[in-house]
Amino acid sequence: MTRKVTKAVFPVAGLGTRFLPATKSVPKEIMTLVDRPLVQYAIDEARAAGIKEFIFVTSRGKSALEDYFDHAPILEQELRKKGKTELLEILKTTNMDSGAIAYIRQHRALGLGHAVWCARRLIGDEPFVVMLPDDVIAAETPCLQQMVEAYAETGGNMVAAMEVPTEKASSYGMLDVAEDMGAVVSVKGMVEKPPAAETPSNLAVIGRYILAPSVLKNLNKIKSGAGGEIQLTDAIAQDIENGNPVYGYRFRGQRFDCGSKAGFLQATVSFALARDDLRDALRLYIDEITHSARAAE
Ligand code: G1P
């Protein structure tokens, strides 16, 4: 029997420089896909997978995130007065129970592994989830829920995995596959952002992890790796050497890289097209501009 996973870490300390000037005053995680902040998608996915405690690793300038998850008494009162129950319901999804959410500061940008390590005392000695809100995954069954179900069978450590073109290997943690069992693969090694010529496979790590507490202990010891940063990938790979298995999980769903502008726009269009209130108007517009572009060719 594997232990139930109830804690999730959300590393959100990054400066979001790719989205400047917006991120000068708005944390990237608050930027919206249609009308919901990136981080709301991650929270909803975590809740669907049974997560009860949410640990945000933040940095200076991220206080808008804390306000986002807080109650908004004046706004709520106003909506109640006007009988706007639907909007009140939407607001409820942004609230966290007292004690269910914690914020930890990462004082120096030393890498993803270091960010997770900053949360070690709140995680304690139990398995935990790491979610990178930049990776937004549209799926019938939310990605993390799929993983939690698979993890109930495997235990160990589990990372979300997706095939990528070899030339993209240098943007991801890449898996060295021991045995391919279909949705689940067992992993014998992991490399952070290898050059295309050196990647052990074309299976990349996507930002969902279910990790054993031993990974935190590994983070105590490992030295900086790719890009001079303390890499989570290296601490997970270390666990294989400790005799603790690591599995990749090929999730069912579409992943958007919302850390890039192109990915963010694709996600925006895709989520808007999935909405009853926006689909027709947007389709019409897309048809119009593609026709006029064709006519101009
Ligand atoms: C991080 C991880 C990398 C993983 C990627 C998924 O990289 O370090 O292993 O493949 O997320 O999005 P980042 O994109 O933050 O550079």
CSV table of C-alpha atoms and ligand atoms in Angstrom, one decimal:
chain,number,residue,atom,x,y,z
A,1,MET,CA,0.0,0.0,0.0
A,2,THR,CA,1.3,3.4,-0.9
A,3,ARG,CA,0.7,6.4,1.4
A,4,LYS,CA,-1.9,8.9,0.4
A,5,VAL,CA,-0.4,12.0,-1.1
A,6,THR,CA,-2.0,15.2,0.4
A,7,LYS,CA,0.6,17.9,0.1
A,8,ALA,CA,1.7,19.7,-3.1
A,9,VAL,CA,4.5,22.2,-3.7
A,10,PHE,CA,4.1,24.9,-6.3
A,11,PRO,CA,7.4,26.5,-7.1
A,12,VAL,CA,6.4,30.1,-8.2
A,13,ALA,CA,9.4,32.1,-7.3
A,14,GLY,CA,10.6,32.7,-10.9
A,15,LEU,CA,10.8,36.3,-12.2
A,16,GLY,CA,8.8,35.5,-15.4
A,17,THR,CA,11.2,37.6,-17.5
A,18,ARG,CA,9.8,36.2,-20.7
A,19,PHE,CA,6.6,38.0,-20.0
A,20,LEU,CA,8.1,41.4,-19.3
A,21,PRO,CA,6.8,44.1,-19.0
A,22,ALA,CA,3.6,42.5,-17.7
A,23,THR,CA,5.5,40.6,-15.0
A,24,LYS,CA,7.1,43.8,-13.7
A,25,SER,CA,4.1,44.1,-11.4
A,26,VAL,CA,1.9,40.9,-12.1
A,27,PRO,CA,3.2,37.5,-11.0
A,28,LYS,CA,3.3,35.3,-14.1
A,29,GLU,CA,1.1,32.8,-12.3
A,30,ILE,CA,-1.7,35.3,-12.1
A,31,MET,CA,-1.7,35.9,-15.8
A,32,THR,CA,-5.0,34.6,-17.3
A,33,LEU,CA,-5.9,32.0,-19.7
A,34,VAL,CA,-9.2,33.4,-20.8
A,35,ASP,CA,-10.4,34.6,-17.3
A,36,ARG,CA,-8.6,32.2,-14.9
A,37,PRO,CA,-5.1,32.7,-13.7
A,38,LEU,CA,-2.5,30.0,-14.6
A,39,VAL,CA,-2.3,29.0,-11.0
A,40,GLN,CA,-6.0,28.3,-10.7
A,41,TYR,CA,-5.7,25.5,-13.3
A,42,ALA,CA,-2.9,24.0,-11.2
A,43,ILE,CA,-4.9,24.3,-8.0
A,44,ASP,CA,-8.0,22.7,-9.6
A,45,GLU,CA,-6.0,19.8,-10.9
A,46,ALA,CA,-4.4,19.3,-7.5
A,47,ARG,CA,-7.7,19.3,-5.7
A,48,ALA,CA,-9.1,16.8,-8.2
A,49,ALA,CA,-6.2,14.5,-7.2
A,50,GLY,CA,-7.0,14.7,-3.5
A,51,ILE,CA,-4.4,17.4,-2.5
A,52,LYS,CA,-5.4,19.1,0.8
A,53,GLU,CA,-2.3,21.2,1.6
A,54,PHE,CA,-0.9,23.7,-0.8
A,55,ILE,CA,2.7,25.0,-0.4
A,56,PHE,CA,3.8,27.9,-2.5
A,57,VAL,CA,7.5,28.7,-2.8
A,58,THR,CA,7.5,32.4,-3.7
A,59,SER,CA,9.8,35.3,-3.9
A,60,ARG,CA,9.7,39.1,-3.6
A,61,GLY,CA,7.0,40.7,-5.6
A,62,LYS,CA,4.5,37.7,-5.4
A,63,SER,CA,2.2,39.1,-2.8
A,64,ALA,CA,-0.7,39.3,-5.4
A,65,LEU,CA,-0.7,35.5,-5.2
A,66,GLU,CA,-1.5,35.6,-1.5
A,67,ASP,CA,-4.3,38.0,-2.1
A,68,TYR,CA,-5.7,35.9,-4.9
A,69,PHE,CA,-6.3,32.9,-2.6
A,70,ASP,CA,-7.7,35.1,0.2
A,71,HIS,CA,-11.3,35.9,0.9
A,72,ALA,CA,-12.5,39.2,-0.5
A,73,PRO,CA,-15.2,40.4,1.9
A,74,ILE,CA,-16.1,43.7,0.2
A,75,LEU,CA,-16.3,42.1,-3.2
A,76,GLU,CA,-18.3,39.2,-1.9
A,77,GLN,CA,-20.7,41.4,0.0
A,78,GLU,CA,-21.3,43.5,-3.1
A,79,LEU,CA,-21.9,40.4,-5.3
A,80,ARG,CA,-24.3,39.0,-2.6
A,81,LYS,CA,-26.2,42.3,-2.5
A,82,LYS,CA,-26.6,42.2,-6.3
A,83,GLY,CA,-27.7,38.5,-6.2
A,84,LYS,CA,-24.8,37.5,-8.4
A,85,THR,CA,-24.6,33.9,-7.1
A,86,GLU,CA,-22.8,32.5,-10.1
A,87,LEU,CA,-19.9,34.9,-9.6
A,88,LEU,CA,-19.9,34.1,-5.9
A,89,GLU,CA,-19.5,30.4,-6.7
A,90,ILE,CA,-16.6,31.1,-9.1
A,91,LEU,CA,-15.0,33.2,-6.3
A,92,LYS,CA,-15.3,30.3,-3.9
A,93,THR,CA,-13.0,28.1,-6.0
A,94,THR,CA,-10.2,30.7,-5.4
A,95,ASN,CA,-10.5,30.4,-1.6
A,96,MET,CA,-8.4,28.2,0.6
A,97,ASP,CA,-9.3,27.1,4.1
A,98,SER,CA,-7.3,28.6,6.9
A,99,GLY,CA,-4.2,26.4,7.3
A,100,ALA,CA,-4.5,24.7,4.0
A,101,ILE,CA,-2.1,27.1,2.2
A,102,ALA,CA,1.4,28.1,3.1
A,103,TYR,CA,3.9,30.4,1.6
A,104,ILE,CA,7.6,30.0,1.8
A,105,ARG,CA,10.2,32.4,0.4
A,106,GLN,CA,13.0,31.2,-1.7
A,107,HIS,CA,15.5,34.0,-1.0
A,108,ARG,CA,17.9,33.2,-3.8
A,109,ALA,CA,17.1,31.9,-7.3
A,110,LEU,CA,19.2,28.7,-7.0
A,111,GLY,CA,17.1,26.4,-9.2
A,112,LEU,CA,13.9,24.2,-9.1
A,113,GLY,CA,15.5,21.7,-6.8
A,114,HIS,CA,16.4,24.4,-4.3
A,115,ALA,CA,12.9,25.8,-4.5
A,116,VAL,CA,11.4,22.4,-3.5
A,117,TRP,CA,14.0,22.0,-0.8
A,118,CYS,CA,12.8,25.3,0.7
A,119,ALA,CA,9.5,23.5,1.5
A,120,ARG,CA,11.1,20.5,3.3
A,121,ARG,CA,9.9,21.3,6.8
A,122,LEU,CA,6.4,21.7,5.7
A,123,ILE,CA,6.5,18.4,3.7
A,124,GLY,CA,8.1,16.4,6.5
A,125,ASP,CA,8.5,12.7,6.1
A,126,GLU,CA,5.8,11.8,3.6
A,127,PRO,CA,5.4,11.5,-0.2
A,128,PHE,CA,4.5,14.8,-1.9
A,129,VAL,CA,3.5,16.3,-5.2
A,130,VAL,CA,5.4,19.0,-7.1
A,131,MET,CA,3.4,21.0,-9.7
A,132,LEU,CA,4.8,23.5,-12.2
A,133,PRO,CA,2.0,25.9,-13.0
A,134,ASP,CA,3.7,26.8,-16.4
A,135,ASP,CA,2.8,23.3,-17.6
A,136,VAL,CA,-1.0,23.5,-18.2
A,137,ILE,CA,-2.5,20.2,-19.2
A,138,ALA,CA,-6.0,19.9,-20.7
A,139,ALA,CA,-7.3,16.4,-20.0
A,140,GLU,CA,-10.6,14.6,-19.5
A,141,THR,CA,-9.2,13.1,-16.3
A,142,PRO,CA,-6.9,15.7,-14.8
A,143,CYS,CA,-3.2,14.7,-15.3
A,144,LEU,CA,-2.3,14.5,-11.6
A,145,GLN,CA,-5.3,12.3,-10.9
A,146,GLN,CA,-4.2,9.9,-13.6
A,147,MET,CA,-0.8,9.8,-11.9
A,148,VAL,CA,-2.1,9.3,-8.4
A,149,GLU,CA,-4.1,6.3,-9.7
A,150,ALA,CA,-1.0,4.9,-11.4
A,151,TYR,CA,1.2,5.7,-8.3
A,152,ALA,CA,-1.2,3.7,-6.1
A,153,GLU,CA,0.1,0.6,-8.0
A,154,THR,CA,3.8,1.5,-8.3
A,155,GLY,CA,4.8,3.6,-5.3
A,156,GLY,CA,8.3,5.0,-5.6
A,157,ASN,CA,8.7,8.2,-7.5
A,158,MET,CA,6.6,9.2,-10.5
A,159,VAL,CA,7.1,12.0,-13.1
A,160,ALA,CA,4.7,13.0,-15.9
A,161,ALA,CA,6.3,12.1,-19.2
A,162,MET,CA,5.7,13.1,-22.8
A,163,GLU,CA,7.5,12.3,-26.1
A,164,VAL,CA,9.3,15.4,-27.6
A,165,PRO,CA,11.3,15.8,-30.8
A,166,THR,CA,15.0,15.0,-30.0
A,167,GLU,CA,16.1,18.6,-30.9
A,168,LYS,CA,13.9,19.8,-28.0
A,169,ALA,CA,15.7,17.6,-25.4
A,170,SER,CA,17.8,20.5,-24.2
A,171,SER,CA,14.6,22.2,-22.8
A,172,TYR,CA,13.6,19.3,-20.6
A,173,GLY,CA,14.6,16.7,-18.0
A,174,MET,CA,15.0,13.6,-20.1
A,175,LEU,CA,14.4,10.0,-19.1
A,176,ASP,CA,16.6,7.0,-19.6
A,177,VAL,CA,14.1,4.2,-19.9
A,178,ALA,CA,14.7,0.8,-18.4
A,179,GLU,CA,11.4,-0.9,-19.3
A,180,ASP,CA,8.5,0.5,-21.3
A,181,MET,CA,5.3,-0.9,-20.0
A,182,GLY,CA,3.0,1.4,-22.0
A,183,ALA,CA,1.5,4.2,-19.9
A,184,VAL,CA,4.1,3.6,-17.2
A,185,VAL,CA,7.9,3.3,-17.9
A,186,SER,CA,10.5,2.4,-15.4
A,187,VAL,CA,13.5,4.7,-15.4
A,188,LYS,CA,17.1,4.0,-14.9
A,189,GLY,CA,18.5,7.5,-15.2
A,190,MET,CA,17.5,11.1,-15.8
A,191,VAL,CA,19.4,14.0,-17.3
A,192,GLU,CA,18.5,17.7,-17.1
A,193,LYS,CA,18.5,19.5,-20.4
A,194,PRO,CA,21.0,17.3,-22.4
A,195,PRO,CA,22.2,18.3,-25.8
A,196,ALA,CA,20.1,16.6,-28.5
A,197,ALA,CA,23.0,14.2,-29.4
A,198,GLU,CA,23.3,13.0,-25.8
A,199,THR,CA,19.7,12.5,-24.8
A,200,PRO,CA,19.0,8.9,-23.6
A,201,SER,CA,15.4,8.9,-25.1
A,202,ASN,CA,12.8,11.3,-26.4
A,203,LEU,CA,10.7,11.0,-23.3
A,204,ALA,CA,10.7,14.3,-21.5
A,205,VAL,CA,9.6,15.2,-17.9
A,206,ILE,CA,6.6,17.5,-17.7
A,207,GLY,CA,5.9,19.5,-14.6
A,208,ARG,CA,4.0,17.0,-12.4
A,209,TYR,CA,5.9,14.9,-9.9
A,210,ILE,CA,4.9,12.5,-7.1
A,211,LEU,CA,8.0,12.2,-4.9
A,212,ALA,CA,9.3,10.2,-2.0
A,213,PRO,CA,10.6,12.2,1.0
A,214,SER,CA,14.0,10.7,0.3
A,215,VAL,CA,14.3,13.1,-2.6
A,216,LEU,CA,14.4,16.0,-0.1
A,217,LYS,CA,17.3,14.3,1.6
A,218,ASN,CA,19.0,14.0,-1.7
A,219,LEU,CA,18.5,17.7,-2.3
A,220,ASN,CA,20.4,18.4,1.0
A,221,LYS,CA,23.5,16.9,-0.7
A,222,ILE,CA,23.5,17.4,-4.4
A,223,LYS,CA,25.6,20.1,-6.0
A,224,SER,CA,24.5,22.5,-8.7
A,225,GLY,CA,24.0,20.8,-12.1
A,226,ALA,CA,22.7,22.0,-15.5
A,227,GLY,CA,22.8,25.8,-15.9
A,228,GLY,CA,24.6,26.1,-12.5
A,229,GLU,CA,21.3,25.4,-10.7
A,230,ILE,CA,20.3,22.9,-8.1
A,231,GLN,CA,18.2,20.5,-10.2
A,232,LEU,CA,15.2,18.5,-9.0
A,233,THR,CA,15.9,16.1,-11.9
A,234,ASP,CA,19.3,15.3,-10.3
A,235,ALA,CA,17.8,14.6,-6.9
A,236,ILE,CA,15.2,12.3,-8.4
A,237,ALA,CA,17.9,10.5,-10.4
A,238,GLN,CA,19.9,10.1,-7.2
A,239,ASP,CA,17.0,8.2,-5.7
A,240,ILE,CA,17.4,5.5,-8.3
A,241,GLU,CA,20.9,5.0,-7.1
A,242,ASN,CA,19.5,4.8,-3.5
A,243,GLY,CA,17.4,1.9,-4.7
A,244,ASN,CA,14.1,3.8,-4.8
A,245,PRO,CA,12.3,3.3,-8.2
A,246,VAL,CA,11.4,6.1,-10.5
A,247,TYR,CA,8.6,5.8,-13.1
A,248,GLY,CA,7.6,8.0,-16.0
A,249,TYR,CA,3.9,8.3,-16.6
A,250,ARG,CA,2.6,9.0,-20.2
A,251,PHE,CA,-0.5,11.0,-19.3
A,252,ARG,CA,-3.5,11.3,-21.5
A,253,GLY,CA,-4.1,15.0,-22.4
A,254,GLN,CA,-2.6,18.0,-24.1
A,255,ARG,CA,0.2,19.9,-22.5
A,256,PHE,CA,0.7,23.6,-23.1
A,257,ASP,CA,4.0,25.3,-22.3
A,258,CYS,CA,2.7,28.4,-20.7
A,259,GLY,CA,6.3,29.5,-19.9
A,260,SER,CA,6.5,30.5,-23.5
A,261,LYS,CA,4.5,33.2,-25.3
A,262,ALA,CA,3.5,30.8,-28.2
A,263,GLY,CA,2.4,28.1,-25.7
A,264,PHE,CA,0.5,30.7,-23.6
A,265,LEU,CA,-1.4,31.9,-26.7
A,266,GLN,CA,-2.2,28.4,-27.9
A,267,ALA,CA,-3.6,27.5,-24.5
A,268,THR,CA,-5.7,30.7,-24.5
A,269,VAL,CA,-7.2,29.9,-27.9
A,270,SER,CA,-7.7,26.2,-27.0
A,271,PHE,CA,-9.4,26.9,-23.7
A,272,ALA,CA,-11.6,29.7,-25.3
A,273,LEU,CA,-12.7,27.2,-28.0
A,274,ALA,CA,-13.7,24.8,-25.3
A,275,ARG,CA,-16.1,27.3,-23.8
A,276,ASP,CA,-19.7,27.5,-24.8
A,277,ASP,CA,-19.9,31.3,-24.2
A,278,LEU,CA,-16.9,32.0,-26.5
A,279,ARG,CA,-16.6,29.2,-29.0
A,280,ASP,CA,-18.8,30.6,-31.8
A,281,ALA,CA,-17.5,34.2,-31.8
A,282,LEU,CA,-13.8,33.0,-31.7
A,283,ARG,CA,-14.3,30.5,-34.5
A,284,LEU,CA,-15.9,33.1,-36.6
A,285,TYR,CA,-13.0,35.4,-36.1
A,286,ILE,CA,-10.4,32.7,-36.7
A,287,ASP,CA,-12.2,31.7,-40.0
A,288,GLU,CA,-12.3,35.3,-41.0
A,289,ILE,CA,-8.6,36.0,-40.5
A,290,THR,CA,-7.4,32.7,-42.0
A,291,HIS,CA,-9.6,33.4,-45.1
A,292,SER,CA,-8.3,36.9,-45.5
A,293,ALA,CA,-4.7,35.7,-45.0
A,294,ARG,CA,-5.3,33.1,-47.7
A,295,ALA,CA,-6.9,35.6,-50.1
A,296,ALA,CA,-3.9,37.8,-49.7
A,297,GLU,CA,-1.4,35.1,-50.6
B,1,G1P,C1,11.7,22.2,-15.5
B,1,G1P,C2,12.5,21.0,-15.1
B,1,G1P,C3,12.6,20.1,-16.3
B,1,G1P,C4,11.2,19.7,-16.9
B,1,G1P,C5,10.5,21.0,-17.2
B,1,G1P,C6,9.1,20.7,-17.6
B,1,G1P,O1,12.5,23.0,-16.4
B,1,G1P,O2,13.8,21.4,-14.7
B,1,G1P,O3,13.3,18.9,-15.9
B,1,G1P,O4,11.4,18.9,-18.0
B,1,G1P,O5,10.4,21.9,-16.1
B,1,G1P,O6,8.4,21.9,-18.0
B,1,G1P,P1,12.2,24.5,-16.8
B,1,G1P,O7,11.1,24.5,-17.8
B,1,G1P,O8,11.6,25.2,-15.5
B,1,G1P,O9,13.4,25.1,-17.2
